[in-house]
Each structure stands twice: as structure tokens, then as C-alpha cells.
Coordinates of C-alpha atoms and ligand atoms in Angstrom, one line a residue:
M1 CA -14.1 -50.9 132.8
G2 CA -16.2 -54.1 132.7
A3 CA -17.5 -55.8 135.9
E4 CA -15.6 -58.7 137.2
P5 CA -17.5 -61.9 136.4
D6 CA -19.1 -63.3 139.6
S7 CA -17.1 -66.1 141.2
P8 CA -18.9 -69.4 141.6
A9 CA -19.1 -68.8 145.4
T10 CA -21.0 -65.5 144.8
I11 CA -23.4 -67.1 142.4
D12 CA -24.0 -69.8 144.9
S13 CA -24.7 -67.4 147.8
S14 CA -26.6 -64.9 145.8
M15 CA -28.8 -67.7 144.5
A16 CA -29.4 -69.0 148.0
G17 CA -30.2 -65.4 149.1
A18 CA -32.7 -65.1 146.3
L19 CA -34.3 -68.4 147.2
A20 CA -34.5 -67.4 150.8
Q21 CA -36.1 -64.1 149.9
L22 CA -38.6 -65.7 147.7
R23 CA -39.5 -68.3 150.3
E24 CA -40.2 -65.4 152.8
A25 CA -42.2 -63.4 150.3
F26 CA -44.4 -65.7 148.2
L27 CA -47.0 -66.5 150.8
P28 CA -47.8 -63.0 151.9
R29 CA -47.9 -62.0 148.2
F30 CA -50.5 -64.7 147.5
Q31 CA -52.5 -63.9 150.6
A32 CA -52.7 -60.2 149.6
A33 CA -54.4 -61.0 146.3
P34 CA -58.0 -59.8 146.4
T35 CA -59.3 -61.8 143.5
E36 CA -58.6 -65.2 141.8
Q37 CA -57.2 -63.4 138.8
A38 CA -54.8 -61.4 140.9
L39 CA -53.7 -64.6 142.7
R40 CA -53.0 -66.3 139.3
D41 CA -51.1 -63.3 138.1
E42 CA -48.9 -63.3 141.2
N43 CA -48.3 -67.1 140.8
A44 CA -47.3 -66.5 137.2
K45 CA -44.8 -63.8 138.3
I46 CA -43.0 -66.5 140.3
L47 CA -43.6 -69.8 138.4
G48 CA -44.4 -68.5 134.9
K49 CA -42.0 -68.7 131.9
K50 CA -40.5 -65.3 132.9
G51 CA -41.1 -65.9 136.6
E52 CA -38.7 -65.2 139.4
L53 CA -38.2 -68.9 140.4
T54 CA -37.9 -69.9 136.7
A55 CA -35.1 -67.3 136.4
I56 CA -33.3 -68.8 139.4
L57 CA -33.7 -72.2 137.9
K58 CA -32.1 -71.0 134.6
G59 CA -29.1 -69.7 136.6
L60 CA -28.4 -73.2 137.9
G61 CA -26.1 -73.9 134.8
Q62 CA -23.6 -71.5 136.2
V63 CA -23.4 -73.2 139.6
P64 CA -20.3 -75.4 140.0
P65 CA -21.3 -79.0 139.4
A66 CA -20.4 -79.9 143.0
E67 CA -23.1 -77.6 144.4
R68 CA -25.6 -77.9 141.6
K69 CA -27.4 -80.8 143.1
A70 CA -27.9 -79.3 146.5
I71 CA -29.1 -76.0 145.1
G72 CA -31.2 -77.7 142.5
E73 CA -33.0 -79.6 145.3
K74 CA -33.6 -76.4 147.1
V75 CA -35.0 -74.8 144.1
N76 CA -37.3 -77.7 143.4
A77 CA -38.4 -77.8 147.1
L78 CA -39.3 -74.1 146.9
K79 CA -41.2 -74.7 143.6
N80 CA -43.3 -77.4 145.4
E81 CA -43.9 -75.1 148.3
V82 CA -45.0 -72.3 146.0
E83 CA -47.3 -74.6 144.1
Q84 CA -48.9 -75.9 147.2
G85 CA -49.1 -72.4 148.7
F86 CA -50.9 -71.3 145.5
E87 CA -53.4 -74.1 145.7
R88 CA -54.1 -73.4 149.4
C89 CA -54.5 -69.7 148.8
L90 CA -56.8 -70.4 145.9
R91 CA -59.0 -72.6 148.0
D92 CA -59.0 -70.1 150.9
L93 CA -59.8 -67.2 148.5
R94 CA -62.7 -69.1 146.9
A95 CA -64.1 -70.0 150.4
K96 CA -63.8 -66.4 151.5
L97 CA -65.6 -65.1 148.4
R98 CA -68.3 -67.7 148.8
Q99 CA -68.7 -66.8 152.4
A100 CA -68.9 -63.1 151.6
E101 CA -71.6 -64.0 149.0
L102 CA -73.6 -66.0 151.5
S103 CA -73.5 -63.4 154.2
A104 CA -74.2 -60.5 151.9
P105 CA -77.8 -59.1 151.9
A106 CA -80.1 -61.3 149.9
F107 CA -80.2 -60.7 146.2
D108 CA -83.3 -58.5 145.5
L109 CA -85.1 -60.0 142.6
T110 CA -87.6 -57.1 142.6
L111 CA -85.0 -54.5 141.6
P112 CA -85.4 -53.1 138.1
G113 CA -82.9 -54.5 135.6
R114 CA -79.9 -52.4 134.6
M115 CA -80.0 -53.6 131.0
P116 CA -83.1 -52.6 129.0
A117 CA -84.7 -55.9 128.1
T118 CA -85.9 -56.2 124.6
L119 CA -89.7 -56.7 124.6
G120 CA -91.2 -59.6 122.6
H121 CA -94.0 -59.1 120.1
K122 CA -97.5 -60.5 120.0
H123 CA -98.1 -62.9 117.1
P124 CA -100.2 -61.5 114.3
I125 CA -102.8 -64.2 115.0
S126 CA -103.1 -63.0 118.6
L127 CA -103.3 -59.4 117.4
V128 CA -106.2 -60.1 115.0
R129 CA -107.9 -62.3 117.6
E130 CA -107.9 -59.5 120.1
E131 CA -109.1 -57.1 117.4
V132 CA -112.0 -59.3 116.3
V133 CA -113.0 -60.0 119.9
A134 CA -112.9 -56.3 120.7
V135 CA -115.2 -55.5 117.7
F136 CA -117.7 -58.2 118.6
R137 CA -117.6 -57.2 122.3
Q138 CA -118.6 -53.7 121.3
L139 CA -121.5 -55.2 119.5
G140 CA -122.6 -57.0 122.6
F141 CA -121.1 -60.5 122.1
A142 CA -119.5 -62.3 125.0
V143 CA -116.8 -64.9 124.7
F144 CA -117.8 -68.6 125.2
D145 CA -115.0 -71.1 125.6
G146 CA -114.9 -74.8 124.9
P147 CA -112.6 -77.8 124.6
E148 CA -110.4 -78.6 121.6
V149 CA -111.0 -82.4 122.2
E150 CA -114.6 -82.8 121.3
H151 CA -117.5 -85.3 121.1
E152 CA -118.4 -86.2 117.5
E153 CA -121.9 -85.1 118.3
N154 CA -121.0 -81.5 119.1
N155 CA -118.6 -81.2 116.2
F156 CA -120.7 -82.9 113.5
T157 CA -124.0 -84.7 114.3
L158 CA -125.9 -82.0 116.1
L159 CA -124.7 -79.5 113.5
G160 CA -126.6 -81.4 110.9
F161 CA -123.7 -83.2 109.2
P162 CA -125.1 -86.4 107.6
P163 CA -123.5 -89.5 109.0
D164 CA -121.5 -90.1 105.8
H165 CA -120.4 -86.6 105.3
P166 CA -116.8 -86.6 103.9
A167 CA -115.6 -84.3 106.7
T168 CA -116.1 -87.1 109.2
D169 CA -113.7 -89.3 107.2
M170 CA -110.4 -90.4 108.8
Q171 CA -108.6 -88.2 106.3
D172 CA -110.1 -84.9 107.5
S173 CA -110.2 -85.2 111.2
F174 CA -107.8 -86.3 114.0
W175 CA -109.5 -89.0 116.1
T176 CA -108.5 -90.1 119.6
E177 CA -108.4 -93.7 120.6
S178 CA -111.4 -93.1 122.8
G179 CA -113.5 -92.0 119.8
H180 CA -113.3 -88.3 120.4
L181 CA -111.8 -85.9 117.9
L182 CA -109.8 -82.7 117.7
R183 CA -112.5 -80.2 116.8
T184 CA -112.4 -79.3 113.1
H185 CA -114.0 -75.9 113.6
T186 CA -115.3 -73.6 116.4
S187 CA -118.9 -74.3 115.4
N188 CA -119.0 -76.9 118.2
I189 CA -119.3 -73.9 120.5
Q190 CA -122.7 -73.0 119.1
I191 CA -124.0 -76.4 120.1
R192 CA -122.4 -76.2 123.6
A193 CA -123.9 -72.8 124.2
M194 CA -127.3 -73.5 122.9
K195 CA -127.5 -76.8 124.8
S196 CA -126.6 -75.2 128.1
L197 CA -128.2 -71.7 127.9
K198 CA -131.6 -70.3 127.0
P199 CA -131.9 -67.6 124.4
P200 CA -131.4 -64.7 123.9
M201 CA -127.7 -65.2 123.6
A202 CA -124.8 -63.6 121.6
F203 CA -121.4 -65.2 121.8
L204 CA -118.1 -65.5 120.0
A205 CA -115.7 -68.3 120.3
P206 CA -112.0 -68.0 119.3
G207 CA -109.8 -71.0 119.3
A208 CA -107.5 -73.5 117.7
V209 CA -109.0 -76.1 115.3
Y210 CA -107.5 -79.1 113.6
R211 CA -107.7 -80.9 110.2
R212 CA -105.7 -83.4 108.3
D213 CA -104.4 -80.8 105.8
D214 CA -100.9 -79.8 105.2
D215 CA -99.8 -77.9 102.1
A216 CA -98.8 -74.4 100.9
T217 CA -102.1 -72.9 101.9
H218 CA -103.2 -75.3 104.7
S219 CA -101.9 -76.1 108.2
P220 CA -103.1 -79.0 110.3
M221 CA -103.7 -76.6 113.1
F222 CA -105.2 -73.2 112.6
H223 CA -107.5 -70.7 114.3
Q224 CA -111.1 -69.7 113.9
I225 CA -113.5 -67.3 115.5
E226 CA -117.2 -68.2 115.6
A227 CA -119.9 -65.7 116.3
F228 CA -123.6 -66.5 116.8
L229 CA -126.7 -64.8 118.1
V230 CA -130.0 -66.4 118.9
D231 CA -133.1 -64.4 119.8
R232 CA -136.7 -63.8 118.7
N233 CA -137.1 -62.4 115.2
V234 CA -133.5 -62.5 114.2
T235 CA -133.2 -62.1 110.4
L236 CA -130.6 -62.1 107.7
A237 CA -130.7 -58.3 107.9
H238 CA -129.2 -58.5 111.4
L239 CA -126.4 -60.7 110.1
K240 CA -125.7 -58.4 107.3
G241 CA -125.6 -55.4 109.6
V242 CA -123.1 -57.1 111.9
L243 CA -120.9 -58.1 108.9
A244 CA -120.9 -54.6 107.5
E245 CA -119.9 -53.2 110.9
F246 CA -117.2 -55.8 111.3
A247 CA -115.7 -55.1 107.8
E248 CA -115.7 -51.3 108.5
R249 CA -114.0 -51.7 111.9
M250 CA -111.5 -54.2 110.7
Y251 CA -110.7 -52.9 107.3
G252 CA -111.7 -49.3 107.3
P253 CA -114.8 -47.2 106.5
G254 CA -116.6 -48.0 103.3
T255 CA -115.2 -51.5 102.9
P256 CA -117.6 -53.3 100.6
V257 CA -119.2 -56.5 101.7
R258 CA -121.1 -59.1 99.6
L259 CA -122.8 -62.3 100.4
R260 CA -122.6 -65.3 98.0
P261 CA -125.0 -68.1 98.5
S262 CA -123.2 -71.2 99.8
Y263 CA -123.8 -74.5 101.6
F264 CA -123.0 -75.4 105.2
P265 CA -125.1 -78.1 106.8
F266 CA -125.8 -76.1 109.9
V267 CA -127.3 -72.9 108.3
E268 CA -130.2 -72.1 105.9
P269 CA -129.7 -70.0 104.0
G270 CA -125.9 -70.1 104.1
A271 CA -123.4 -67.7 102.5
E272 CA -119.8 -67.0 101.9
V273 CA -118.8 -63.4 102.6
D274 CA -116.4 -61.4 100.5
I275 CA -114.9 -58.0 101.4
G276 CA -113.3 -55.5 99.0
C277 CA -109.8 -56.7 98.2
V278 CA -107.3 -55.1 100.6
F279 CA -104.3 -55.8 98.3
C280 CA -105.4 -53.7 95.3
K281 CA -107.4 -51.1 97.1
Q282 CA -106.7 -47.7 95.6
S283 CA -106.6 -44.4 97.5
D284 CA -110.0 -43.5 96.2
G285 CA -111.5 -46.7 97.6
T286 CA -111.9 -48.5 94.3
R287 CA -110.2 -51.9 93.5
K288 CA -108.5 -52.4 90.3
G289 CA -108.1 -56.2 90.7
C290 CA -105.0 -58.2 91.4
S291 CA -103.8 -61.8 91.4
L292 CA -104.7 -62.2 95.1
C293 CA -108.3 -61.4 94.4
K294 CA -108.2 -63.2 91.1
H295 CA -109.1 -59.8 89.5
T296 CA -112.5 -59.7 91.0
G297 CA -111.8 -56.9 93.5
F298 CA -113.2 -59.1 96.3
I299 CA -111.7 -61.6 98.8
E300 CA -113.5 -64.3 100.7
V301 CA -113.3 -63.8 104.5
L302 CA -115.8 -66.1 106.2
G303 CA -118.8 -68.4 106.1
C304 CA -122.2 -67.5 107.7
G305 CA -125.9 -68.1 107.6
M306 CA -129.1 -68.4 109.5
I307 CA -128.9 -71.2 112.1
H308 CA -130.7 -74.2 110.7
P309 CA -134.0 -75.0 112.5
V310 CA -132.9 -78.6 112.9
V311 CA -129.8 -77.4 114.7
L312 CA -131.9 -75.2 117.0
R313 CA -134.2 -78.1 117.7
N314 CA -131.2 -80.5 118.3
C315 CA -130.2 -78.1 121.1
G316 CA -133.6 -77.9 122.7
I317 CA -134.5 -74.5 121.2
D318 CA -137.9 -74.1 119.5
P319 CA -137.3 -72.8 116.0
D320 CA -140.8 -71.4 115.8
E321 CA -140.0 -69.1 118.7
F322 CA -136.4 -68.3 118.1
S323 CA -134.0 -67.8 115.2
G324 CA -130.4 -67.0 115.0
F325 CA -127.4 -66.3 112.8
A326 CA -123.9 -67.8 112.9
L327 CA -120.6 -67.0 111.2
G328 CA -117.1 -68.5 111.3
M329 CA -113.8 -67.1 110.1
G330 CA -110.2 -68.3 109.9
L331 CA -107.9 -66.1 111.9
E332 CA -104.9 -66.8 109.7
R333 CA -106.8 -65.5 106.7
I334 CA -108.0 -62.4 108.6
A335 CA -104.4 -61.7 109.7
M336 CA -103.1 -62.2 106.1
L337 CA -105.6 -59.7 104.8
R338 CA -105.1 -57.3 107.7
Y339 CA -101.3 -57.1 107.4
G340 CA -100.9 -58.1 103.8
I341 CA -99.1 -61.4 104.7
P342 CA -98.7 -63.3 101.4
N343 CA -98.0 -66.8 102.8
I344 CA -99.8 -68.7 105.6
K345 CA -96.6 -70.7 106.4
L346 CA -94.9 -67.5 107.7
M347 CA -97.2 -67.6 110.6
F348 CA -96.1 -71.0 111.8
D349 CA -92.4 -70.8 111.2
N350 CA -91.6 -69.1 114.5
D351 CA -89.1 -66.8 113.0
P352 CA -88.6 -63.9 115.4
R353 CA -87.8 -61.6 112.4
F354 CA -91.4 -62.2 111.2
V355 CA -93.1 -61.6 114.5
A356 CA -91.0 -58.5 115.2
Q357 CA -92.7 -56.7 112.3
F358 CA -96.1 -56.5 114.1
Ligands
DAH1 N1 -117.5 -74.0 110.4 C1 -117.2 -73.5 109.1 C2 -115.9 -74.0 108.7 O1 -115.1 -74.4 109.5 C3 -117.3 -72.0 109.0 C4 -118.7 -71.5 109.2 C5 -119.5 -71.4 108.1 C6 -119.2 -71.2 110.4 C7 -120.8 -70.9 108.2 C8 -120.5 -70.7 110.6 C9 -121.2 -70.6 109.4 O2 -121.0 -70.4 111.8 O3 -122.5 -70.1 109.6 O4 -115.6 -74.0 107.5

């Protein structure tokens, strides 16, 4: 037996009952919500598409037209009340949470993190700089620092560059408006050290240098390390000894070293230094030659020489009493050789995938 359809009067009164019930209940329900999400969920249960008040609203069609208006107004009034109640509770809840946050014990920044942080990596240039500095420190050299914006004198003139030397041209150096320049090499540190200190001295100077160069194998900013030693009776043999030691410690025991005569204005004699190619080195220590060493088995790593007597004199050191050697190397080149990096640009791209390999 089917149920009797509700009479309009019952619909009317049951609707009014439901409305009254909801009016009683909605605020305590909102107030009981512990979080903003719980509050929003509760609101949706009443005002949402399938919400309780929405259901009542849908039932309005069955109310006799005479009563519809009055009930409809009640429903709408309750809807407004619920909406306002929700907004009020939301504000109160946020204020309460904020207050709880403020009165909670202070956040302890010194606590260890819960998530393991991924550590960064040192750049290969930093790694080789540290390595080269460590090798020279063990040999008794100390670090001497100096500025990257330099007087022309310290960068060129006192090092014996003739006034019309091409390196002093606008193309090769970055000049400031005040007539200074970004140092083009770390050899300026020789001058600074020798002008300010009396021999004996043994220093190394790592740092950034700048030239107007930018192509596949050159970058306008790169890094060098200069090393120099001044004392009585210093000879080319001392220089060679230091170079052999350096090559062994950086590139492994038995790494061959050779000096080729070359010209730099601040040394006499001057030389370029090659070491056995690291790219085609065989397990028995021989080199079979490769495209990177142009099939010679040797690769150039630095410039060096005996400090020119004129340079010593320019810095107030008597060349009859003292002599010294100096050498300068490009760190990018050393890093490329040390790690087998084929392209200098990789070191300036700032790609974390590159740095992460070291
Ligand atoms: N300053 C030179 C350059 O930048 C490198 C160099 C060569 C440094 C010979 C020296 C040296 O101390 O003796 O190319």
C-alpha cells in the first residue's frame, strides 16, 4: 500500500519545522568547526547544491501558491542568516587561530630541519683554486690579496709593459671613467707585494681578472693564480722544482713537465709550461696524443719566468742582491684539465646539473 501524498498543509508545516530546526542548529554547527576547511564543509552541507536549505528551497514548488510567498521569504531570510553566520564564524575562527599562533611559544629557528636539505656543490673553479692554494701553502707560500680595480701602473707600467703595448689598448682592457682598469691579470699582486714588503717573500694570489674577449674559448671574466718568490740566490732551478712538485700534486706522480721559452715583459728568461696531456694519458703513464693536445702529448698550463731586474728595481728591490721567479695560471684551464671539462663556457652557464657533478 503506497503512502498517502502529503496534503499542502503538512508540506507547509513540515517545511516550517525544517526551517526552524535549521535556524536553531546552523550556528552551533559552524561554531564547532575546528578549522577553516571544516567550517566551509559545514556551510556547503547547508547552502551547497545538495545542501539542506537548498533542498528546502527546491520543495517550495509543492507549496500552495497562497503560502509560497511567505515561506519563500522565510527561506531567503534564513539563507541570509546562514551566510552572515558563516562569514562571522570564519572571521572569528581566523582571529582565534591567529591568536593561538601569536601566543604559542616562539618558533625556534635553531631546531634541525625535518626534511633533509639537499646540499649545494662547490664550483669546479673554487675546487681547483682551493687545491692549488693548498699545494702552494704546503710549499711555504702565503696568500696575498689585492683589488680587481687597479692602477694602470701596477697592472702594466711597473711590470715592464712598454707604453704602446697592445694589451693596453681599449680593446683588451676595461677602463673606468676615472682612468683605472679592471686588472687583466693577477701579476699586479707581484708589484703590490714587492712595493710594500721587503724580501724574502713567497706569495700566491688567486682572483678574478678581466679582458675584452668573448668567444668559444674566452670569457671576459676569468680566474688566475699568480705565485712568486723573491729571495737571495733564487734560480730557474727553484722555479722548475716548484713546477714539478705542483704538477705531481695536481695531476699525479710522474706527470712530465716541460718549459718552452716564451716572452712576457716582466720576466727574463720567460717560459710557457706544458704538462703531459691528461686527456690521452695511458695506464702505463705514456701519452698517445689526441686532438686536445694536438697530438703532442703535452698541454700548456701556465706562464712563468725569472722576475725581470727592471721589475724588481721598479718596486725598490735591488736586483744585484735579490732575484725571484713568478708564474701565473688560468684557473679555468686548470679545472678543465683536472676534470676533463671540454668547453670553458660550461663553467659560466650556471647550470646546476653541471656543478652537481663535482
Ligand atoms: N700574467 C700572464 C698572463 O696573464 C701570466 C704570467 C706569465 C704570469 C708569466 C707570470 C709569468 O707571473 O711569469 O697571461
